[in-house]
Short mmCIF file of C-alpha atoms in Angstrom, two decimals:
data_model
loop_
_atom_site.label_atom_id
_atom_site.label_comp_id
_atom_site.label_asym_id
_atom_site.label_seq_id
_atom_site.Cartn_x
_atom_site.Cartn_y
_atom_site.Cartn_z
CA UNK A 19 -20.68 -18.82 -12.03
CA UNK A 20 -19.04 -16.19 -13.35
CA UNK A 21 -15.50 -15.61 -12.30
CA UNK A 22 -15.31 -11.63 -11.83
CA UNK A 23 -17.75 -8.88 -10.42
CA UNK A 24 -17.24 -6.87 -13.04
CA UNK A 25 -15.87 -6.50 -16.80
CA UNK A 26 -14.36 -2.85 -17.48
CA UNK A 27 -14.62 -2.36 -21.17
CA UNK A 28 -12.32 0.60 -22.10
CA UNK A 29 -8.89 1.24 -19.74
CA UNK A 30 -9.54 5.49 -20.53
CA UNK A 31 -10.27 7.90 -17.67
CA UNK A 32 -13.63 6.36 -16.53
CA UNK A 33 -13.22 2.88 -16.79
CA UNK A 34 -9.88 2.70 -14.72
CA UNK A 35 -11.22 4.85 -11.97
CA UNK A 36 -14.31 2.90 -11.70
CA UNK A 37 -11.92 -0.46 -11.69
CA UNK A 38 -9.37 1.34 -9.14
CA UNK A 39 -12.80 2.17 -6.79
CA UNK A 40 -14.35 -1.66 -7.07
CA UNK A 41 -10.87 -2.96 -6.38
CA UNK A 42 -10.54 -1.19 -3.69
CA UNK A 43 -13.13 -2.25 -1.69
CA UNK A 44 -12.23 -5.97 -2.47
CA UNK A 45 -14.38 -6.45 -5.84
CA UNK A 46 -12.75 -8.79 -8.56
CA UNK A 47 -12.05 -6.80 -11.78
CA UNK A 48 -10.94 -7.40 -15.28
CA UNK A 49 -10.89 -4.51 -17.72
CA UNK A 50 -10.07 -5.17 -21.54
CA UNK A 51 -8.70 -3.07 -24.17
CA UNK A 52 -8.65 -3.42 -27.91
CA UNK A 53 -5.78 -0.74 -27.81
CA UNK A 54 -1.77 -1.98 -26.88
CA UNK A 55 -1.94 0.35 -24.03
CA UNK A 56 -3.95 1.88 -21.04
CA UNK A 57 -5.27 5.38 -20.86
CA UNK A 58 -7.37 5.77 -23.77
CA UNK A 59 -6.89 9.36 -25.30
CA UNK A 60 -4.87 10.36 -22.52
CA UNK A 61 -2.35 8.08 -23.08
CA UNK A 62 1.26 9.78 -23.29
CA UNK A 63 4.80 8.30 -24.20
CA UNK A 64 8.18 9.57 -22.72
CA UNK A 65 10.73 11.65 -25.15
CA UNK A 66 13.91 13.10 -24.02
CA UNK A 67 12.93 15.03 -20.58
CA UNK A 68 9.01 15.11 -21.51
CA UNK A 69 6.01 12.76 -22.67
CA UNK A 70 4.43 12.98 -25.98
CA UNK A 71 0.69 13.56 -26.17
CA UNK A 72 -0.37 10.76 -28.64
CA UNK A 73 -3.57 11.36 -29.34
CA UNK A 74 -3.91 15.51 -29.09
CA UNK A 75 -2.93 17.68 -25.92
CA UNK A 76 -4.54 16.76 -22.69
CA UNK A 77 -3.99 19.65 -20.19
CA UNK A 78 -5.93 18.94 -16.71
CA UNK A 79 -8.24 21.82 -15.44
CA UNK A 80 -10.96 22.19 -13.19
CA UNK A 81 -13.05 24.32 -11.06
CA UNK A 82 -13.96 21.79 -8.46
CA UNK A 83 -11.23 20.86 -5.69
CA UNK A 84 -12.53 17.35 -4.72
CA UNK A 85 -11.67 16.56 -8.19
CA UNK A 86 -8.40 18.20 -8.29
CA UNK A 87 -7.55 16.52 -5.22
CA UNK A 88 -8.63 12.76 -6.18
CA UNK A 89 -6.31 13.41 -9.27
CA UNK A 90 -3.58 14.33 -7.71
CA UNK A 91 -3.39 11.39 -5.35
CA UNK A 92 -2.13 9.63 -8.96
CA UNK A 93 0.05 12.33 -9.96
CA UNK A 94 2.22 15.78 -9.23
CA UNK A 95 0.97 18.08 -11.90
CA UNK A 96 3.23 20.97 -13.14
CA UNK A 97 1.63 24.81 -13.25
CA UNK A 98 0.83 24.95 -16.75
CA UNK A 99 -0.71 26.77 -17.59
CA UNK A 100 -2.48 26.88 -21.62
CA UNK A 101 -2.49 30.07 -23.26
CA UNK A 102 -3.17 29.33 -26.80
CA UNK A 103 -2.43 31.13 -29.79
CA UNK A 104 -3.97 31.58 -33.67
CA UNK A 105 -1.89 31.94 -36.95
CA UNK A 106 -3.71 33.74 -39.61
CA UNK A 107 -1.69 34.73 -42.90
CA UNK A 108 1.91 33.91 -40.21
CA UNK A 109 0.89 36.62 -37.98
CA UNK A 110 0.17 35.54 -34.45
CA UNK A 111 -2.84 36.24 -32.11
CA UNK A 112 -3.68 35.31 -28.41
CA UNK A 113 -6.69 33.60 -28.08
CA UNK A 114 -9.12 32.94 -26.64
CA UNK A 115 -10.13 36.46 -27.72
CA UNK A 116 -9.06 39.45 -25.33
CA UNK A 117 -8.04 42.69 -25.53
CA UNK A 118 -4.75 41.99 -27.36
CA UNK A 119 -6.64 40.47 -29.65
CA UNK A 120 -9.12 43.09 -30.77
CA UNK A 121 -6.25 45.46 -30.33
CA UNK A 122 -4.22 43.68 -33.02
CA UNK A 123 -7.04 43.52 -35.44
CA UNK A 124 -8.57 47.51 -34.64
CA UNK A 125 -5.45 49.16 -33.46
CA UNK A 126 -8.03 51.72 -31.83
CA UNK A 127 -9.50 49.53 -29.76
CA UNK A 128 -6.57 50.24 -27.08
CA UNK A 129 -8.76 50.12 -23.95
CA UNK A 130 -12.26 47.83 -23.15
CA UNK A 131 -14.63 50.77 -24.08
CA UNK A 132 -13.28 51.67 -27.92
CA UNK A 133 -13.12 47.73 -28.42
CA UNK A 134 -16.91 47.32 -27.27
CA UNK A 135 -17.26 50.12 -29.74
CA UNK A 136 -16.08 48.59 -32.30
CA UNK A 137 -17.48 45.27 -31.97
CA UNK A 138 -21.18 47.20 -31.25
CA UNK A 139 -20.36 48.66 -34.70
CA UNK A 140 -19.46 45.17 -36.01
CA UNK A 141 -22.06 43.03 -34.61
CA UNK A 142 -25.37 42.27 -36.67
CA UNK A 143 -28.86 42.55 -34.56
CA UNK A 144 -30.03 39.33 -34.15
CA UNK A 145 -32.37 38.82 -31.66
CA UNK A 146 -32.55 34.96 -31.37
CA UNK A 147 -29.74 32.96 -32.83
CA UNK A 148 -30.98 29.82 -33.93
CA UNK A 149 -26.96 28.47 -35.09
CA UNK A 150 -23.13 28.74 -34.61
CA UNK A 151 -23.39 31.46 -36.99
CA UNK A 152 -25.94 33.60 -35.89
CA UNK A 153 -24.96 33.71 -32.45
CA UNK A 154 -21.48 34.68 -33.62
CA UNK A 155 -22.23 37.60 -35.84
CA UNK A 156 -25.03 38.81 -32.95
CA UNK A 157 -22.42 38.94 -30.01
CA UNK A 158 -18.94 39.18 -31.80
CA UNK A 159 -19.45 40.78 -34.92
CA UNK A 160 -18.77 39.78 -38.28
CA UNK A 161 -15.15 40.27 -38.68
CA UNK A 162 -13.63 38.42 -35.39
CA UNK A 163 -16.09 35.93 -36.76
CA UNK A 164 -14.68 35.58 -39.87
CA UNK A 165 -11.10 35.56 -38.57
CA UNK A 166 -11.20 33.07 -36.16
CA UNK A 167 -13.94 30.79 -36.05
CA UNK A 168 -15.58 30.33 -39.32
CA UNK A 169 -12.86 28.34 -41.26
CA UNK A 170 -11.90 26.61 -37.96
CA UNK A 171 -15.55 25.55 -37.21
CA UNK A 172 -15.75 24.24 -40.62
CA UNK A 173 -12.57 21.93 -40.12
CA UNK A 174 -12.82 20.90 -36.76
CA UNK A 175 -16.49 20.07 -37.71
CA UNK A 176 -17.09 19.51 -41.28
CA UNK A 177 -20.14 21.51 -41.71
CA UNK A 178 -21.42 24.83 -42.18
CA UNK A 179 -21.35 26.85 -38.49
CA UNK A 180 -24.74 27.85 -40.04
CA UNK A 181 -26.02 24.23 -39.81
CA UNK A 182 -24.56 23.94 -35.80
CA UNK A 183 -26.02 24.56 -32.77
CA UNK A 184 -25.82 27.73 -30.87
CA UNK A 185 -24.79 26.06 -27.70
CA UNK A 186 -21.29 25.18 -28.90
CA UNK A 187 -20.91 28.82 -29.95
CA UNK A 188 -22.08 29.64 -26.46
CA UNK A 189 -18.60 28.37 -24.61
CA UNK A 190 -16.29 30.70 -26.73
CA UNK A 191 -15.73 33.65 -24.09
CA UNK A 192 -14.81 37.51 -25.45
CA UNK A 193 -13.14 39.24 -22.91
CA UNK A 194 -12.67 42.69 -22.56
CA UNK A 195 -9.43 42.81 -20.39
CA UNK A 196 -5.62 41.66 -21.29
CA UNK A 197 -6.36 37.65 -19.84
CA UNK A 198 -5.11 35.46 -21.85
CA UNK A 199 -5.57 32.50 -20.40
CA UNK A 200 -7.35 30.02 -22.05
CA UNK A 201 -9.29 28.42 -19.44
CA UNK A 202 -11.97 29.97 -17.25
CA UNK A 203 -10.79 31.97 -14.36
CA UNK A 204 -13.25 29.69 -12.47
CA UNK A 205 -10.99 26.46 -13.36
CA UNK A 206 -8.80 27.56 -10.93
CA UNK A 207 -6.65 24.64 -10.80
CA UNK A 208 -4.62 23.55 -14.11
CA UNK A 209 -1.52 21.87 -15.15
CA UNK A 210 0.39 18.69 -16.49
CA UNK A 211 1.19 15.69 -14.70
CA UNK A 212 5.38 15.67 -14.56
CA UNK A 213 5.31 11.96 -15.03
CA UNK A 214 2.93 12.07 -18.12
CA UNK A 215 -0.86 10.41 -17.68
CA UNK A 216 0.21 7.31 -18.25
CA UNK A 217 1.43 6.58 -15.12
CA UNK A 218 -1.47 7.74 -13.26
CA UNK A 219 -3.34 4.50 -15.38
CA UNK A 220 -0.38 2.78 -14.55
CA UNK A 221 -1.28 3.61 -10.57
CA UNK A 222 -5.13 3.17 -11.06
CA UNK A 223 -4.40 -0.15 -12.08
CA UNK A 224 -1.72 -1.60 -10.52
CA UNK A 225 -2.93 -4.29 -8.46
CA UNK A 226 -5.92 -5.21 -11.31
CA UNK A 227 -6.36 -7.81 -14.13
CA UNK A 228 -5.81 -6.02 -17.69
CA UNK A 229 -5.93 -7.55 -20.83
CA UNK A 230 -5.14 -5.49 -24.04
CA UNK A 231 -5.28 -5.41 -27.64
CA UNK A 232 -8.61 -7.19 -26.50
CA UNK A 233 -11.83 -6.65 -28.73
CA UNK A 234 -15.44 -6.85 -26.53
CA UNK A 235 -16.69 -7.02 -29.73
CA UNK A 236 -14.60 -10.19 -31.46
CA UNK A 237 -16.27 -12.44 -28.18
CA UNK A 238 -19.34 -10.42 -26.59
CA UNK A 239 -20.79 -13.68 -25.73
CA UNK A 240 -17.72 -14.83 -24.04
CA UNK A 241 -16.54 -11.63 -22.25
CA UNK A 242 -20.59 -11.39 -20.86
CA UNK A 243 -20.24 -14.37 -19.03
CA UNK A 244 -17.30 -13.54 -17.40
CA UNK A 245 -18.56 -11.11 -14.59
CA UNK A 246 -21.80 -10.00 -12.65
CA UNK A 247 -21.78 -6.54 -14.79
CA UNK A 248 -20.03 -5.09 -17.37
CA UNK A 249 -18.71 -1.58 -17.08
CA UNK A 250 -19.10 -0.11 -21.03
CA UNK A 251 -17.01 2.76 -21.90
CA UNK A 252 -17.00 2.86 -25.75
CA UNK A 253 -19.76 4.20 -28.09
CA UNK A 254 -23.03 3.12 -26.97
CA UNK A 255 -24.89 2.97 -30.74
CA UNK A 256 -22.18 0.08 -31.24
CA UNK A 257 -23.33 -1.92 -28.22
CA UNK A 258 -26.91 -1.81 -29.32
CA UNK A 259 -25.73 -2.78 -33.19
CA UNK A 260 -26.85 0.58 -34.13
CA UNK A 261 -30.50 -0.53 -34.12
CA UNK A 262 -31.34 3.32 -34.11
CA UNK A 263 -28.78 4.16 -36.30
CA UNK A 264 -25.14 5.36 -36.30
CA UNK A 265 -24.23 8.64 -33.76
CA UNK A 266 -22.29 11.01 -35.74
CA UNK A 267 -18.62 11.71 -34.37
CA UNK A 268 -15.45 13.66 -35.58
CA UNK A 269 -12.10 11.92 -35.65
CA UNK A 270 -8.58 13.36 -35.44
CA UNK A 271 -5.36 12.66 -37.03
CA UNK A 272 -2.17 13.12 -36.23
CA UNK A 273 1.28 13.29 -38.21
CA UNK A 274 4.51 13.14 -35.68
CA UNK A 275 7.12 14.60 -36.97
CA UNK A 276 10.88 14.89 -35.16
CA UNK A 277 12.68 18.26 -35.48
CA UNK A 278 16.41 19.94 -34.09
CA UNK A 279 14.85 23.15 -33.81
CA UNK A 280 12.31 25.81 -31.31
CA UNK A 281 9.58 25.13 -34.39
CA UNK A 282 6.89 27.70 -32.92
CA UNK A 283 7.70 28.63 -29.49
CA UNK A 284 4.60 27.61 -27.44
CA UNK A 285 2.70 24.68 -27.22
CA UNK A 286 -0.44 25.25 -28.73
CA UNK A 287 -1.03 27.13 -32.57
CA UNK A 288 -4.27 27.47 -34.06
CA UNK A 289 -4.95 27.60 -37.59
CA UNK A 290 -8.13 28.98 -38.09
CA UNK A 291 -7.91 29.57 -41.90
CA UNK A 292 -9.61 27.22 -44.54
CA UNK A 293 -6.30 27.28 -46.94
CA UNK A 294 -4.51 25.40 -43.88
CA UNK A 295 -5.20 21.74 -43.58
CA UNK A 296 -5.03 21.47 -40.57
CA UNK A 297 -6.27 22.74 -37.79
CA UNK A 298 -3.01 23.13 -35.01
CA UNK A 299 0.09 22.48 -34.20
CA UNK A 300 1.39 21.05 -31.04
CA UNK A 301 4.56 21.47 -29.35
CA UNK A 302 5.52 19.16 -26.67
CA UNK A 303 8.17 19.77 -24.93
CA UNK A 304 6.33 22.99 -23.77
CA UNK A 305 3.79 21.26 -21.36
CA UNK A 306 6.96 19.99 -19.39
CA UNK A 307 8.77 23.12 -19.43
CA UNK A 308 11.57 21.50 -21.56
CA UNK A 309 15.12 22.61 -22.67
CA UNK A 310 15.62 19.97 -24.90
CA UNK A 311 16.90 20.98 -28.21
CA UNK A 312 15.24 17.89 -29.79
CA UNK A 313 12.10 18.80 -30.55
CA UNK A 314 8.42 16.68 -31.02
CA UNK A 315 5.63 18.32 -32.83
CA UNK A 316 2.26 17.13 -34.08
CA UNK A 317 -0.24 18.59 -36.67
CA UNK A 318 -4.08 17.74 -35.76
CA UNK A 319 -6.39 16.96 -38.67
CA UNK A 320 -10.08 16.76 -38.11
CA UNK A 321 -12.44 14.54 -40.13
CA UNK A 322 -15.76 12.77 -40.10
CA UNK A 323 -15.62 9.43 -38.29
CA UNK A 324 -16.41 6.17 -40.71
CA UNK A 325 -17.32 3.17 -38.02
CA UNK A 326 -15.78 0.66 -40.65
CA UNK A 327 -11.99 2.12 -40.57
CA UNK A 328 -9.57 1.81 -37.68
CA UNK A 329 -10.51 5.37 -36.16
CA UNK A 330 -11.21 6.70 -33.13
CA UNK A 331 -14.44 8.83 -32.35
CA UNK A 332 -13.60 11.88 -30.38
CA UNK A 333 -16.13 14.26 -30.46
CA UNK A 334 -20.34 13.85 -30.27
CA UNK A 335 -22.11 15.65 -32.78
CA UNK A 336 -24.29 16.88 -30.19
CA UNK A 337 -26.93 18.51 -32.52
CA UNK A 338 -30.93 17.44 -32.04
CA UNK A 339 -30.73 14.46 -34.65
CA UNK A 340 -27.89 13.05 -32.58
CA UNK A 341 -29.22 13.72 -29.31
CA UNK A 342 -32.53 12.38 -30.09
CA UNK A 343 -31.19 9.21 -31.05
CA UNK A 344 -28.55 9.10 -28.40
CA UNK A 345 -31.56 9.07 -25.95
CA UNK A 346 -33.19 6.02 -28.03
CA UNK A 347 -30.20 4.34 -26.83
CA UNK A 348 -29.85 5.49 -23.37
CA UNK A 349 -33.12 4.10 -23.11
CA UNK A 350 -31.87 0.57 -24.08
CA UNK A 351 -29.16 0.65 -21.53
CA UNK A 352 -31.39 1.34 -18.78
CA UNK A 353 -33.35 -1.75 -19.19
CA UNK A 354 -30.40 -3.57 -18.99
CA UNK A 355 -29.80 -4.47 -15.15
CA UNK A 356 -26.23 -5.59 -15.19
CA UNK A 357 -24.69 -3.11 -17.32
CA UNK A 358 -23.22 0.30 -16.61
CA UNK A 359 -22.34 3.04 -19.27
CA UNK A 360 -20.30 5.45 -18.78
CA UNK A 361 -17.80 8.22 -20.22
CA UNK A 362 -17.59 10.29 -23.32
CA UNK A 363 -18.55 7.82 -25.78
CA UNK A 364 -20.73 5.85 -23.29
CA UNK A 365 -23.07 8.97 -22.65
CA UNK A 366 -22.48 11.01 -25.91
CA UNK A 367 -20.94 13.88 -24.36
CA UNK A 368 -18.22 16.03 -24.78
CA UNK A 369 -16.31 15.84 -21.67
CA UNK A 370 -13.45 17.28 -20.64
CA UNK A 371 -11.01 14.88 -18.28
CA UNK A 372 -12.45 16.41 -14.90
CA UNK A 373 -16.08 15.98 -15.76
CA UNK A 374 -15.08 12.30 -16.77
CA UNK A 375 -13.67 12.08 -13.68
CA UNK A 376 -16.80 13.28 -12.20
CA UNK A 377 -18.83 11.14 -13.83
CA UNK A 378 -16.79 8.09 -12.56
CA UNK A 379 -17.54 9.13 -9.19
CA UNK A 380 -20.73 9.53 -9.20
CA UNK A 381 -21.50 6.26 -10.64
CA UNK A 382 -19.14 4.86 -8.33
CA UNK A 383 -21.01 6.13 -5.39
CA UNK A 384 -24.13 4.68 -6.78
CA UNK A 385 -22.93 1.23 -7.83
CA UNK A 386 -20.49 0.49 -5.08
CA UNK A 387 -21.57 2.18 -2.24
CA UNK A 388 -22.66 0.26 1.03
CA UNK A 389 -21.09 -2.77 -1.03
#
């Protein structure tokens, strides 16, 4: 008889709401971790008057106000809000790209007709993008192209921008106006929680059973018998023993490094350029609104994810290969009655934290409702 309804694998975003949900109407959880902590990539650590982003920045933002809401009964979030900037050759631009911008790189471009002019003049006439590339050059022209996004594509993803989809190129917004937020005007709520996420884990899971540094994978066998179902959060090709071969992921690093000093005055630099290794620089102290002379700083490297070293996969390759055998495996887990998939990894998407959250919700209404 097994001793628990379900088994959350994974204590990130999606498997501690889905725990916090089931335990709340009475279900008997467990959720495992093979980390030492809770909160997967969210996970943050306190430093002087702020929390460290371990594992990259995590800034909260979302259109949708049931979600904002739900959040916020874990957390009071600051107003930050992200406006992001590039370094090219030590001179600083805003992006995402807006007037300032194209301004700063066509100092005639001064108002939003003269800098449609100029990218008009710029931009190559292609009808149909098939790639990254191609859908660059056709709506942004060759030179903005160039500047920002060709040797940043090819670090962040380790290929050609020729040899990515189109649909990745499709999210980077050109505006013709002085906004410089980063975010879409539609996300209309943002901001950082003031106690860091870890505590909202901390409240998600506060009256449930969590056992860490705990591999599913060391004792499947064991760990199946132990509930009803078993809530999977990590990369689904793993659970199936890659029987239709590996997904393809990127990884990031991340070198922490202490400092006495303001190092760049934000806290969020892009490098775009291929002689930089890596590809930004975080600052953070500046998501808290810090005075704190001592300073915290991280530089993000990306890199292709190898299964057999101690990495984490961050990003889906979403391309057609990938996809195509994603759904080979999505497949699988439907036949599977007692098992539930869900999250980035779990469904091969790139999600950001609300659409996680989203996710969790919906599957919670599905699973747990009328239960």
């Amino acid at each position: 008889m097994p001793q628990y309804d379900y088994l959350v694998v994974g204590a990130g975003l999606f498997g501690s709401i889905f725990a916090y949900e089931a335990n709340k109407i009475g279900k008997k959880v467990l959720v495992i971790d093979k980390r030492n902590h809770i909160g997967g990539n969210c996970y943050t650590e306190p430093y002087e008057d702020y929390y460290i982003h371990k594992y990259g920045p995590h800034i909260f933002h979302t259109s949708l106000k049931y979600v904002w809401e739900y959040i916020n009964q874990f957390a009071t979030f600051n107003n930050f809000t992200l406006r992001n900037k590039a370094n090219i050759n030590n001179k600083i631009y805003s992006l995402p790209i807006n007037l300032n911008t194209i301004q700063q790189v066509w100092p005639e471009a001064y108002n939003p007709q003269n800098a449609i002019n100029k990218i008009n003049q710029d931009k190559l006439n292609i009808s149909d993008p098939q790639n990254f590339e191609e859908y660059c050059l056709s709506t942004m022209g060759k030179t903005l192209y160039e500047m920002f996004f060709y040797g940043y594509t090819k670090k962040q993803w380790g290929r050609e921008p020729k040899s990515l989809p189109a649909s990745i190129a499709k999210r980077i917004p050109i505006r013709l106006n002085y906004n410089d937020r980063y975010y879409s005007d539609a996300d209309i709520y943002e901001g950082i929680p003031v106690e860091g996420y870890t505590a909202i884990f901390e409240k998600l899971l506060k009256d449930i059973e969590v056992h860490l540094s705990c591999d599913y994978f060391k004792d499947k066998f064991y760990f199946d018998t132990l509930a009803e179902k078993i809530v999977y959060t990590g990369p689904i090709d793993r659970l199936f023993e890659y029987k239709h071969g590996d997904l393809e992921y990127r990884t990031l690093t991340h070198k922490h490094h202490e400092i006495n000093s303001d190092f760049q005055g934000t806290a969020l630099v892009t490098y775009p350029s291929l002689n930089i290794e890596w590809t930004r620089i975080i600052q953070h102290k500046y998501f808290a609104f810090s005075k704190s002379e001592k300073d915290y700083i991280t530089f993000e490297y990306s890199k292709e994810y190898n299964k057999n070293f101690a990495e984490e996969p961050f990003y889906p390759i979403n391309d057609f290969n990938n996809n195509e055998r994603y759904e080979k495996y999505r497949q699988e887990a439907d036949k599977e009655k007692n098992l539930i998939i869900g999250g980035r990894l779990g469904n091969y998407k790139y999600y950001d934290m609300d659409k996680t959250i989203v996710n969790a919700l919906d599957v919670c209404k599905k699973e747990l409702a009328g239960k």
